[in-house]
Amino acid sequence: MDWDANKITPIGTDLSVAKELLLQGQPVAIPTETVYGLAANALDDDAVLRIFKAKNRPHFNPLIIHLPNWDAMKKYVAEIPTDAEILAEKFSPGPLTFLLKKHPVTANFKFLIPDLVTAGSQKVAVRIPAHPLTRALLSMLDFPLAAPSANPFGYVSPTTAQHVFEGLNGKIPYILDGGPCQIGLESTIVDFDNQQVIIRRQGGVSVEEIETALGKKVLVQTGVEEHPVAPGQLKSHYATSTPLYLGRSKELISQFSSKKIAVIAFGKNMEGIQADFHFQLSETGDLDEAAKQLFSTMRAADAAGADLILAERLPQIGLGQAINDRLQRAAQEMK
Ligand code: TXA
Ligand code: MG
């Protein structure tokens, strides 16, 4: 059964409605502390296909599965490295996703993550989200929820129920409203290879925090989102419809003097710049606040009616690295 596309998608806080729809194999938007996810039963291929359909994804990227706690998670993975245990102790529930070996096909089918979810990989991405409403929902279910960010393919990730509505109204049967996301950036993805810990995507937990928790250096090898099944299709991710340029704002302002320009500032980094629209990630230059505001600010700048959006890179420390990564991927390539 597919959702009737002529209906308006309701936004609400009713966990039993969400549960009922998920049991029927329907996708439901759920709040997390990072971004809103578009969730469906991870063990049901048809349910997972409805996620791809609603998001209009051109190909099947692997999806993160969400579980209520670390114990529930253990049922779905074949082994857990010590470093993963240490990180889970410190950051789960929270914005950290673990790439762990999944069970072989010979395992009990109840705990087998389908190839559609992992895109054929031997590893599955698992996360325990921290949002209370979604944790309550997950503990009412006896299956994990596969959930990518709840935005149409390629667009800015949603950090409010209203953002989800703007992108997916009529395409999904329910949006569970948990208020604005507390972190505002997707989870950090960590991988484990023998004794080596590898960051595959920067996100809500910074590299420094991970290194401190482990007491050792980690490798940063991001790119899981740039190397999809069909190469070259993902040049821009997290993109605004209005072209966004990253860096050299002063120079670009004079080059595009006849255009309507929106700037996304961080603290005082756009001081003295004459633009038609000014947006601010954090007046005081606070990186956590900037992370939380990033996607709503990108959406607001996109809606302002400007011809282009200018932003500068933030300091490459803490969440600044993950923010720069998202801005870079939203941005036009500059020669
Ligand atoms: O914060 C988050 O992680 C949000 C919320 C909803 O939990 N989810 C999210 O999902 O950002 P999505 O689908 O937008 O990004 C998931 C990333 C993709 O880049 C994908 O390539 C990677 O995780 N990924 C998932 N499973 C993987 C696997 N088995 N192997 C390698 N990469 C994987
Ligand atoms: Mg996404």
GROMACS .gro file of C-alpha atoms and ligand atoms in nm:
model
  369
    1MET     CA    1   0.000   0.000   0.000
    2ASP     CA    2   0.139   0.337  -0.095
    3TRP     CA    3   0.050   0.670   0.053
    4ASP     CA    4  -0.220   0.867  -0.130
    5ALA     CA    5  -0.028   1.155  -0.287
    6ASN     CA    6  -0.330   1.386  -0.283
    7LYS     CA    7  -0.330   1.414   0.094
    8ILE     CA    8  -0.161   1.675   0.307
    9THR     CA    9   0.097   1.517   0.538
   10PRO     CA   10  -0.003   1.564   0.903
   11ILE     CA   11   0.251   1.689   1.158
   12GLY     CA   12   0.195   1.561   1.512
   13THR     CA   13   0.340   1.410   1.827
   14ASP     CA   14   0.136   1.089   1.842
   15LEU     CA   15   0.371   0.792   1.889
   16SER     CA   16   0.095   0.536   1.836
   17VAL     CA   17   0.013   0.682   1.491
   18ALA     CA   18   0.382   0.667   1.399
   19LYS     CA   19   0.414   0.311   1.529
   20GLU     CA   20   0.104   0.192   1.342
   21LEU     CA   21   0.228   0.335   1.011
   22LEU     CA   22   0.575   0.184   1.059
   23LEU     CA   23   0.418  -0.156   1.130
   24GLN     CA   24   0.232  -0.123   0.799
   25GLY     CA   25   0.564  -0.066   0.617
   26GLN     CA   26   0.510   0.308   0.566
   27PRO     CA   27   0.785   0.571   0.604
   28VAL     CA   28   0.751   0.827   0.885
   29ALA     CA   29   0.964   1.138   0.947
   30ILE     CA   30   1.121   1.131   1.294
   31PRO     CA   31   1.309   1.391   1.499
   32THR     CA   32   1.664   1.323   1.610
   33GLU     CA   33   1.917   1.549   1.783
   34THR     CA   34   2.110   1.579   1.453
   35VAL     CA   35   1.856   1.622   1.170
   36TYR     CA   36   1.509   1.482   1.097
   37GLY     CA   37   1.519   1.129   0.950
   38LEU     CA   38   1.281   0.957   0.712
   39ALA     CA   39   1.235   0.623   0.886
   40ALA     CA   40   1.104   0.282   0.788
   41ASN     CA   41   1.135  -0.078   0.907
   42ALA     CA   42   1.499  -0.167   0.822
   43LEU     CA   43   1.414  -0.537   0.794
   44ASP     CA   44   1.144  -0.485   0.532
   45ASP     CA   45   1.272  -0.422   0.177
   46ASP     CA   46   0.941  -0.278   0.057
   47ALA     CA   47   0.931  -0.030   0.344
   48VAL     CA   48   1.291   0.076   0.272
   49LEU     CA   49   1.209   0.123  -0.097
   50ARG     CA   50   0.936   0.370   0.002
   51ILE     CA   51   1.205   0.587   0.166
   52PHE     CA   52   1.402   0.605  -0.160
   53LYS     CA   53   1.085   0.678  -0.352
   54ALA     CA   54   0.972   0.962  -0.123
   55LYS     CA   55   1.321   1.118  -0.127
   56ASN     CA   56   1.352   1.076  -0.502
   57ARG     CA   57   1.696   0.922  -0.463
   58PRO     CA   58   1.840   0.825  -0.801
   59HIS     CA   59   2.034   0.532  -0.659
   60PHE     CA   60   2.053   0.330  -0.344
   61ASN     CA   61   2.298   0.472  -0.096
   62PRO     CA   62   2.341   0.265   0.219
   63LEU     CA   63   2.128   0.379   0.514
   64ILE     CA   64   2.195   0.416   0.885
   65ILE     CA   65   1.987   0.195   1.114
   66HIS     CA   66   1.859   0.343   1.440
   67LEU     CA   67   1.806   0.150   1.762
   68PRO     CA   68   1.689   0.242   2.114
   69ASN     CA   69   2.003   0.129   2.296
   70TRP     CA   70   2.342  -0.039   2.262
   71ASP     CA   71   2.208  -0.378   2.379
   72ALA     CA   72   1.943  -0.385   2.106
   73MET     CA   73   2.218  -0.293   1.861
   74LYS     CA   74   2.430  -0.594   1.954
   75LYS     CA   75   2.171  -0.829   1.802
   76TYR     CA   76   2.233  -0.690   1.454
   77VAL     CA   77   2.613  -0.690   1.437
   78ALA     CA   78   2.863  -0.974   1.426
   79GLU     CA   79   3.140  -0.816   1.634
   80ILE     CA   80   3.214  -0.499   1.826
   81PRO     CA   81   3.572  -0.368   1.843
   82THR     CA   82   3.695  -0.238   2.181
   83ASP     CA   83   3.730   0.113   2.040
   84ALA     CA   84   3.363   0.105   1.941
   85GLU     CA   85   3.268   0.006   2.296
   86ILE     CA   86   3.472   0.295   2.434
   87LEU     CA   87   3.311   0.545   2.196
   88ALA     CA   88   2.962   0.408   2.262
   89GLU     CA   89   3.014   0.445   2.636
   90LYS     CA   90   3.100   0.810   2.583
   91PHE     CA   91   2.879   0.920   2.290
   92SER     CA   92   2.577   0.687   2.267
   93PRO     CA   93   2.297   0.783   2.266
   94GLY     CA   94   2.419   1.070   2.052
   95PRO     CA   95   2.540   1.196   1.714
   96LEU     CA   96   2.783   0.912   1.643
   97THR     CA   97   2.726   0.635   1.385
   98PHE     CA   98   2.927   0.311   1.397
   99LEU     CA   99   3.019   0.107   1.090
  100LEU     CA  100   3.019  -0.253   1.214
  101LYS     CA  101   3.026  -0.597   1.052
  102LYS     CA  102   2.679  -0.731   0.995
  103HIS     CA  103   2.577  -1.093   1.042
  104PRO     CA  104   2.646  -1.335   0.757
  105VAL     CA  105   2.345  -1.442   0.548
  106THR     CA  106   2.333  -1.767   0.744
  107ALA     CA  107   2.230  -1.578   1.058
  108ASN     CA  108   1.881  -1.577   1.208
  109PHE     CA  109   1.677  -1.380   0.953
  110LYS     CA  110   1.517  -1.177   1.232
  111PHE     CA  111   1.851  -1.004   1.291
  112LEU     CA  112   1.977  -0.990   0.935
  113ILE     CA  113   2.006  -0.644   0.783
  114PRO     CA  114   1.902  -0.659   0.415
  115ASP     CA  115   2.151  -0.579   0.139
  116LEU     CA  116   1.922  -0.299   0.028
  117VAL     CA  117   2.000  -0.115   0.354
  118THR     CA  118   2.377  -0.167   0.336
  119ALA     CA  119   2.402  -0.135  -0.044
  120GLY     CA  120   2.575  -0.470  -0.054
  121SER     CA  121   2.845  -0.377   0.201
  122GLN     CA  122   2.953  -0.624   0.472
  123LYS     CA  123   2.917  -0.345   0.725
  124VAL     CA  124   2.606  -0.180   0.858
  125ALA     CA  125   2.590   0.178   0.992
  126VAL     CA  126   2.421   0.189   1.335
  127ARG     CA  127   2.327   0.476   1.561
  128ILE     CA  128   2.144   0.527   1.891
  129PRO     CA  129   1.979   0.868   1.855
  130ALA     CA  130   1.939   1.085   2.166
  131HIS     CA  131   1.602   1.246   2.097
  132PRO     CA  132   1.353   1.133   2.369
  133LEU     CA  133   1.051   1.106   2.137
  134THR     CA  134   1.236   0.890   1.886
  135ARG     CA  135   1.393   0.677   2.158
  136ALA     CA  136   1.044   0.617   2.297
  137LEU     CA  137   0.923   0.520   1.950
  138LEU     CA  138   1.221   0.287   1.891
  139SER     CA  139   1.158   0.109   2.221
  140MET     CA  140   0.799   0.037   2.108
  141LEU     CA  141   0.927  -0.148   1.799
  142ASP     CA  142   1.097  -0.485   1.758
  143PHE     CA  143   1.290  -0.381   1.447
  144PRO     CA  144   1.548  -0.109   1.371
  145LEU     CA  145   1.454   0.199   1.172
  146ALA     CA  146   1.653   0.273   0.858
  147ALA     CA  147   1.657   0.651   0.819
  148PRO     CA  148   1.837   0.891   0.588
  149SER     CA  149   1.786   1.263   0.638
  150ALA     CA  150   1.425   1.357   0.558
  151ASN     CA  151   1.491   1.587   0.262
  152PRO     CA  152   1.440   1.542  -0.110
  153PHE     CA  153   1.759   1.404  -0.262
  154GLY     CA  154   2.043   1.659  -0.282
  155TYR     CA  155   1.874   1.938  -0.086
  156VAL     CA  156   1.963   2.090   0.254
  157SER     CA  157   1.890   1.857   0.550
  158PRO     CA  158   1.583   1.936   0.767
  159THR     CA  159   1.618   2.051   1.127
  160THR     CA  160   1.249   2.123   1.198
  161ALA     CA  161   0.921   1.941   1.123
  162GLN     CA  162   0.829   2.237   0.900
  163HIS     CA  163   1.144   2.181   0.688
  164VAL     CA  164   1.037   1.819   0.639
  165PHE     CA  165   0.688   1.933   0.540
  166GLU     CA  166   0.828   2.178   0.284
  167GLY     CA  167   1.022   1.900   0.113
  168LEU     CA  168   0.802   1.593   0.152
  169ASN     CA  169   0.440   1.706   0.194
  170GLY     CA  170   0.209   1.462   0.015
  171LYS     CA  171   0.489   1.206  -0.020
  172ILE     CA  172   0.483   1.057   0.332
  173PRO     CA  173   0.194   0.978   0.571
  174TYR     CA  174   0.322   1.139   0.895
  175ILE     CA  175   0.580   1.375   1.044
  176LEU     CA  176   0.657   1.320   1.411
  177ASP     CA  177   0.732   1.665   1.553
  178GLY     CA  178   1.007   1.679   1.814
  179GLY     CA  179   1.088   2.049   1.784
  180PRO     CA  180   1.409   2.196   1.638
  181CYS     CA  181   1.711   1.964   1.633
  182GLN     CA  182   1.958   2.032   1.915
  183ILE     CA  183   2.279   1.959   1.720
  184GLY     CA  184   2.171   2.050   1.367
  185LEU     CA  185   2.440   1.853   1.179
  186GLU     CA  186   2.432   1.486   1.081
  187SER     CA  187   2.610   1.229   1.293
  188THR     CA  188   2.982   1.163   1.268
  189ILE     CA  189   3.046   0.824   1.104
  190VAL     CA  190   3.327   0.607   1.249
  191ASP     CA  191   3.473   0.295   1.095
  192PHE     CA  192   3.705   0.036   1.250
  193ASP     CA  193   3.985  -0.146   1.073
  194ASN     CA  194   4.196  -0.359   1.307
  195GLN     CA  195   4.330  -0.108   1.561
  196GLN     CA  196   4.267   0.189   1.333
  197VAL     CA  197   3.967   0.417   1.384
  198ILE     CA  198   3.861   0.602   1.070
  199ILE     CA  199   3.621   0.896   1.048
  200ARG     CA  200   3.414   0.853   0.729
  201ARG     CA  201   3.196   1.162   0.774
  202GLN     CA  202   3.250   1.460   1.000
  203GLY     CA  203   2.947   1.550   1.206
  204GLY     CA  204   2.800   1.618   1.548
  205VAL     CA  205   3.093   1.469   1.745
  206SER     CA  206   3.422   1.641   1.660
  207VAL     CA  207   3.745   1.462   1.568
  208GLU     CA  208   3.911   1.612   1.875
  209GLU     CA  209   3.643   1.469   2.107
  210ILE     CA  210   3.687   1.123   1.955
  211GLU     CA  211   4.065   1.135   1.987
  212THR     CA  212   4.039   1.247   2.348
  213ALA     CA  213   3.798   0.964   2.433
  214LEU     CA  214   4.022   0.702   2.270
  215GLY     CA  215   4.351   0.853   2.381
  216LYS     CA  216   4.492   0.814   2.029
  217LYS     CA  217   4.490   0.968   1.684
  218VAL     CA  218   4.227   0.869   1.430
  219LEU     CA  219   4.233   0.882   1.050
  220VAL     CA  220   3.999   1.122   0.873
  221GLN     CA  221   3.903   0.969   0.540
  222THR     CA  222   3.576   1.129   0.447
  223GLY     CA  223   3.405   1.080   0.117
  224VAL     CA  224   3.132   0.819   0.176
  225GLU     CA  225   2.883   1.074   0.047
  226GLU     CA  226   3.086   1.179  -0.259
  227HIS     CA  227   3.142   0.831  -0.393
  228PRO     CA  228   2.800   0.697  -0.472
  229VAL     CA  229   2.720   0.394  -0.681
  230ALA     CA  230   2.705   0.605  -0.998
  231PRO     CA  231   3.008   0.837  -0.996
  232GLY     CA  232   2.970   1.204  -1.082
  233GLN     CA  233   2.607   1.234  -0.982
  234LEU     CA  234   2.667   1.381  -0.643
  235LYS     CA  235   2.874   1.689  -0.727
  236SER     CA  236   2.662   1.896  -0.498
  237HIS     CA  237   2.494   1.765  -0.191
  238TYR     CA  238   2.311   1.968   0.069
  239ALA     CA  239   2.262   2.221  -0.211
  240THR     CA  240   2.058   2.539  -0.201
  241SER     CA  241   1.869   2.629  -0.521
  242THR     CA  242   2.038   2.970  -0.517
  243PRO     CA  243   2.408   2.928  -0.607
  244LEU     CA  244   2.627   2.939  -0.297
  245TYR     CA  245   2.993   3.046  -0.308
  246LEU     CA  246   3.235   2.962  -0.032
  247GLY     CA  247   3.527   3.199   0.030
  248ARG     CA  248   3.659   3.521  -0.129
  249SER     CA  249   3.340   3.712  -0.041
  250LYS     CA  250   3.496   4.059  -0.079
  251GLU     CA  251   3.624   3.978  -0.426
  252LEU     CA  252   3.297   3.817  -0.535
  253ILE     CA  253   3.088   4.107  -0.402
  254SER     CA  254   3.266   4.347  -0.635
  255GLN     CA  255   3.258   4.099  -0.922
  256PHE     CA  256   2.879   4.052  -0.886
  257SER     CA  257   2.791   4.413  -0.797
  258SER     CA  258   2.478   4.412  -1.016
  259LYS     CA  259   2.340   4.100  -0.845
  260LYS     CA  260   2.127   4.060  -0.533
  261ILE     CA  261   2.351   3.904  -0.274
  262ALA     CA  262   2.283   3.721   0.054
  263VAL     CA  263   2.570   3.661   0.294
  264ILE     CA  264   2.590   3.399   0.566
  265ALA     CA  265   2.809   3.545   0.839
  266PHE     CA  266   2.977   3.386   1.138
  267GLY     CA  267   3.047   3.638   1.414
  268LYS     CA  268   3.226   3.931   1.254
  269ASN     CA  269   3.364   3.755   0.945
  270MET     CA  270   3.142   3.951   0.704
  271GLU     CA  271   3.191   4.287   0.872
  272GLY     CA  272   3.204   4.574   0.627
  273ILE     CA  273   3.049   4.369   0.348
  274GLN     CA  274   2.757   4.541   0.172
  275ALA     CA  275   2.496   4.283   0.083
  276ASP     CA  276   2.121   4.282   0.021
  277PHE     CA  277   2.051   4.017   0.284
  278HIS     CA  278   2.253   3.933   0.594
  279PHE     CA  279   2.221   3.605   0.781
  280GLN     CA  280   2.411   3.517   1.096
  281LEU     CA  281   2.518   3.168   1.212
  282SER     CA  282   2.634   3.289   1.552
  283GLU     CA  283   2.666   3.651   1.662
  284THR     CA  284   2.925   3.551   1.926
  285GLY     CA  285   3.125   3.318   1.700
  286ASP     CA  286   3.011   3.001   1.880
  287LEU     CA  287   3.065   2.691   1.662
  288ASP     CA  288   2.801   2.475   1.837
  289GLU     CA  289   2.541   2.746   1.785
  290ALA     CA  290   2.652   2.781   1.421
  291ALA     CA  291   2.607   2.405   1.367
  292LYS     CA  292   2.257   2.422   1.509
  293GLN     CA  293   2.167   2.720   1.287
  294LEU     CA  294   2.345   2.608   0.969
  295PHE     CA  295   2.072   2.430   0.773
  296SER     CA  296   1.789   2.670   0.870
  297THR     CA  297   2.013   2.960   0.776
  298MET     CA  298   2.094   2.803   0.438
  299ARG     CA  299   1.720   2.757   0.380
  300ALA     CA  300   1.642   3.115   0.483
  301ALA     CA  301   1.918   3.252   0.257
  302ASP     CA  302   1.785   3.034  -0.025
  303ALA     CA  303   1.433   3.177   0.023
  304ALA     CA  304   1.544   3.541   0.044
  305GLY     CA  305   1.523   3.605  -0.329
  306ALA     CA  306   1.895   3.664  -0.379
  307ASP     CA  307   2.085   3.575  -0.699
  308LEU     CA  308   2.369   3.426  -0.501
  309ILE     CA  309   2.473   3.337  -0.149
  310LEU     CA  310   2.820   3.403  -0.010
  311ALA     CA  311   2.978   3.239   0.292
  312GLU     CA  312   3.329   3.213   0.435
  313ARG     CA  313   3.490   2.905   0.585
  314LEU     CA  314   3.470   2.879   0.963
  315PRO     CA  315   3.767   2.795   1.186
  316GLN     CA  316   3.873   2.431   1.123
  317ILE     CA  317   3.830   2.327   1.486
  318GLY     CA  318   3.556   2.137   1.670
  319LEU     CA  319   3.228   2.137   1.478
  320GLY     CA  320   3.380   2.397   1.241
  321GLN     CA  321   3.524   2.110   1.035
  322ALA     CA  322   3.184   1.945   0.983
  323ILE     CA  323   3.020   2.281   0.907
  324ASN     CA  324   3.286   2.361   0.645
  325ASP     CA  325   3.232   2.018   0.492
  326ARG     CA  326   2.858   2.086   0.448
  327LEU     CA  327   2.916   2.437   0.310
  328GLN     CA  328   3.178   2.302   0.071
  329ARG     CA  329   2.938   2.040  -0.060
  330ALA     CA  330   2.658   2.294  -0.104
  331ALA     CA  331   2.892   2.535  -0.286
  332GLN     CA  332   2.958   2.599  -0.653
  333GLU     CA  333   3.295   2.493  -0.775
  334MET     CA  334   3.523   2.793  -0.808
  335LYS     CA  335   3.792   2.810  -1.067
  336TXA     O1  336   2.255   1.217   1.178
  336TXA     C1  337   2.238   1.130   1.093
  336TXA     O2  338   2.324   1.045   1.069
  336TXA     C2  339   2.104   1.133   1.016
  336TXA     C3  340   1.994   1.100   1.117
  336TXA     C4  341   1.859   1.088   1.052
  336TXA     O3  342   2.029   0.986   1.191
  336TXA     N1  343   2.107   1.041   0.907
  336TXA     C5  344   2.178   1.062   0.793
  336TXA     O4  345   2.157   0.968   0.694
  336TXA     O5  346   2.252   1.157   0.778
  336TXA     P1  347   2.203   0.987   0.542
  336TXA     O6  348   2.143   0.871   0.468
  336TXA     O7  349   2.167   1.122   0.494
  336TXA     O8  350   2.356   0.967   0.545
  336TXA     C6  351   2.408   0.840   0.579
  336TXA     C7  352   2.552   0.826   0.538
  336TXA     C8  353   2.566   0.819   0.388
  336TXA     O9  354   2.668   0.904   0.346
  336TXA     C9  355   2.606   0.675   0.361
  336TXA    O10  356   2.690   0.666   0.253
  336TXA    C10  357   2.673   0.634   0.493
  336TXA    O11  358   2.602   0.704   0.591
  336TXA     N2  359   2.655   0.491   0.518
  336TXA    C11  360   2.543   0.429   0.562
  336TXA     N3  361   2.561   0.297   0.568
  336TXA    C12  362   2.686   0.272   0.527
  336TXA    C13  363   2.763   0.154   0.511
  336TXA     N4  364   2.713   0.034   0.536
  336TXA     N5  365   2.890   0.168   0.465
  336TXA    C14  366   2.940   0.290   0.440
  336TXA     N6  367   2.872   0.407   0.453
  336TXA    C15  368   2.747   0.398   0.497
  337MG      MG  369   2.152   1.320   0.393
   0.00000   0.00000   0.00000
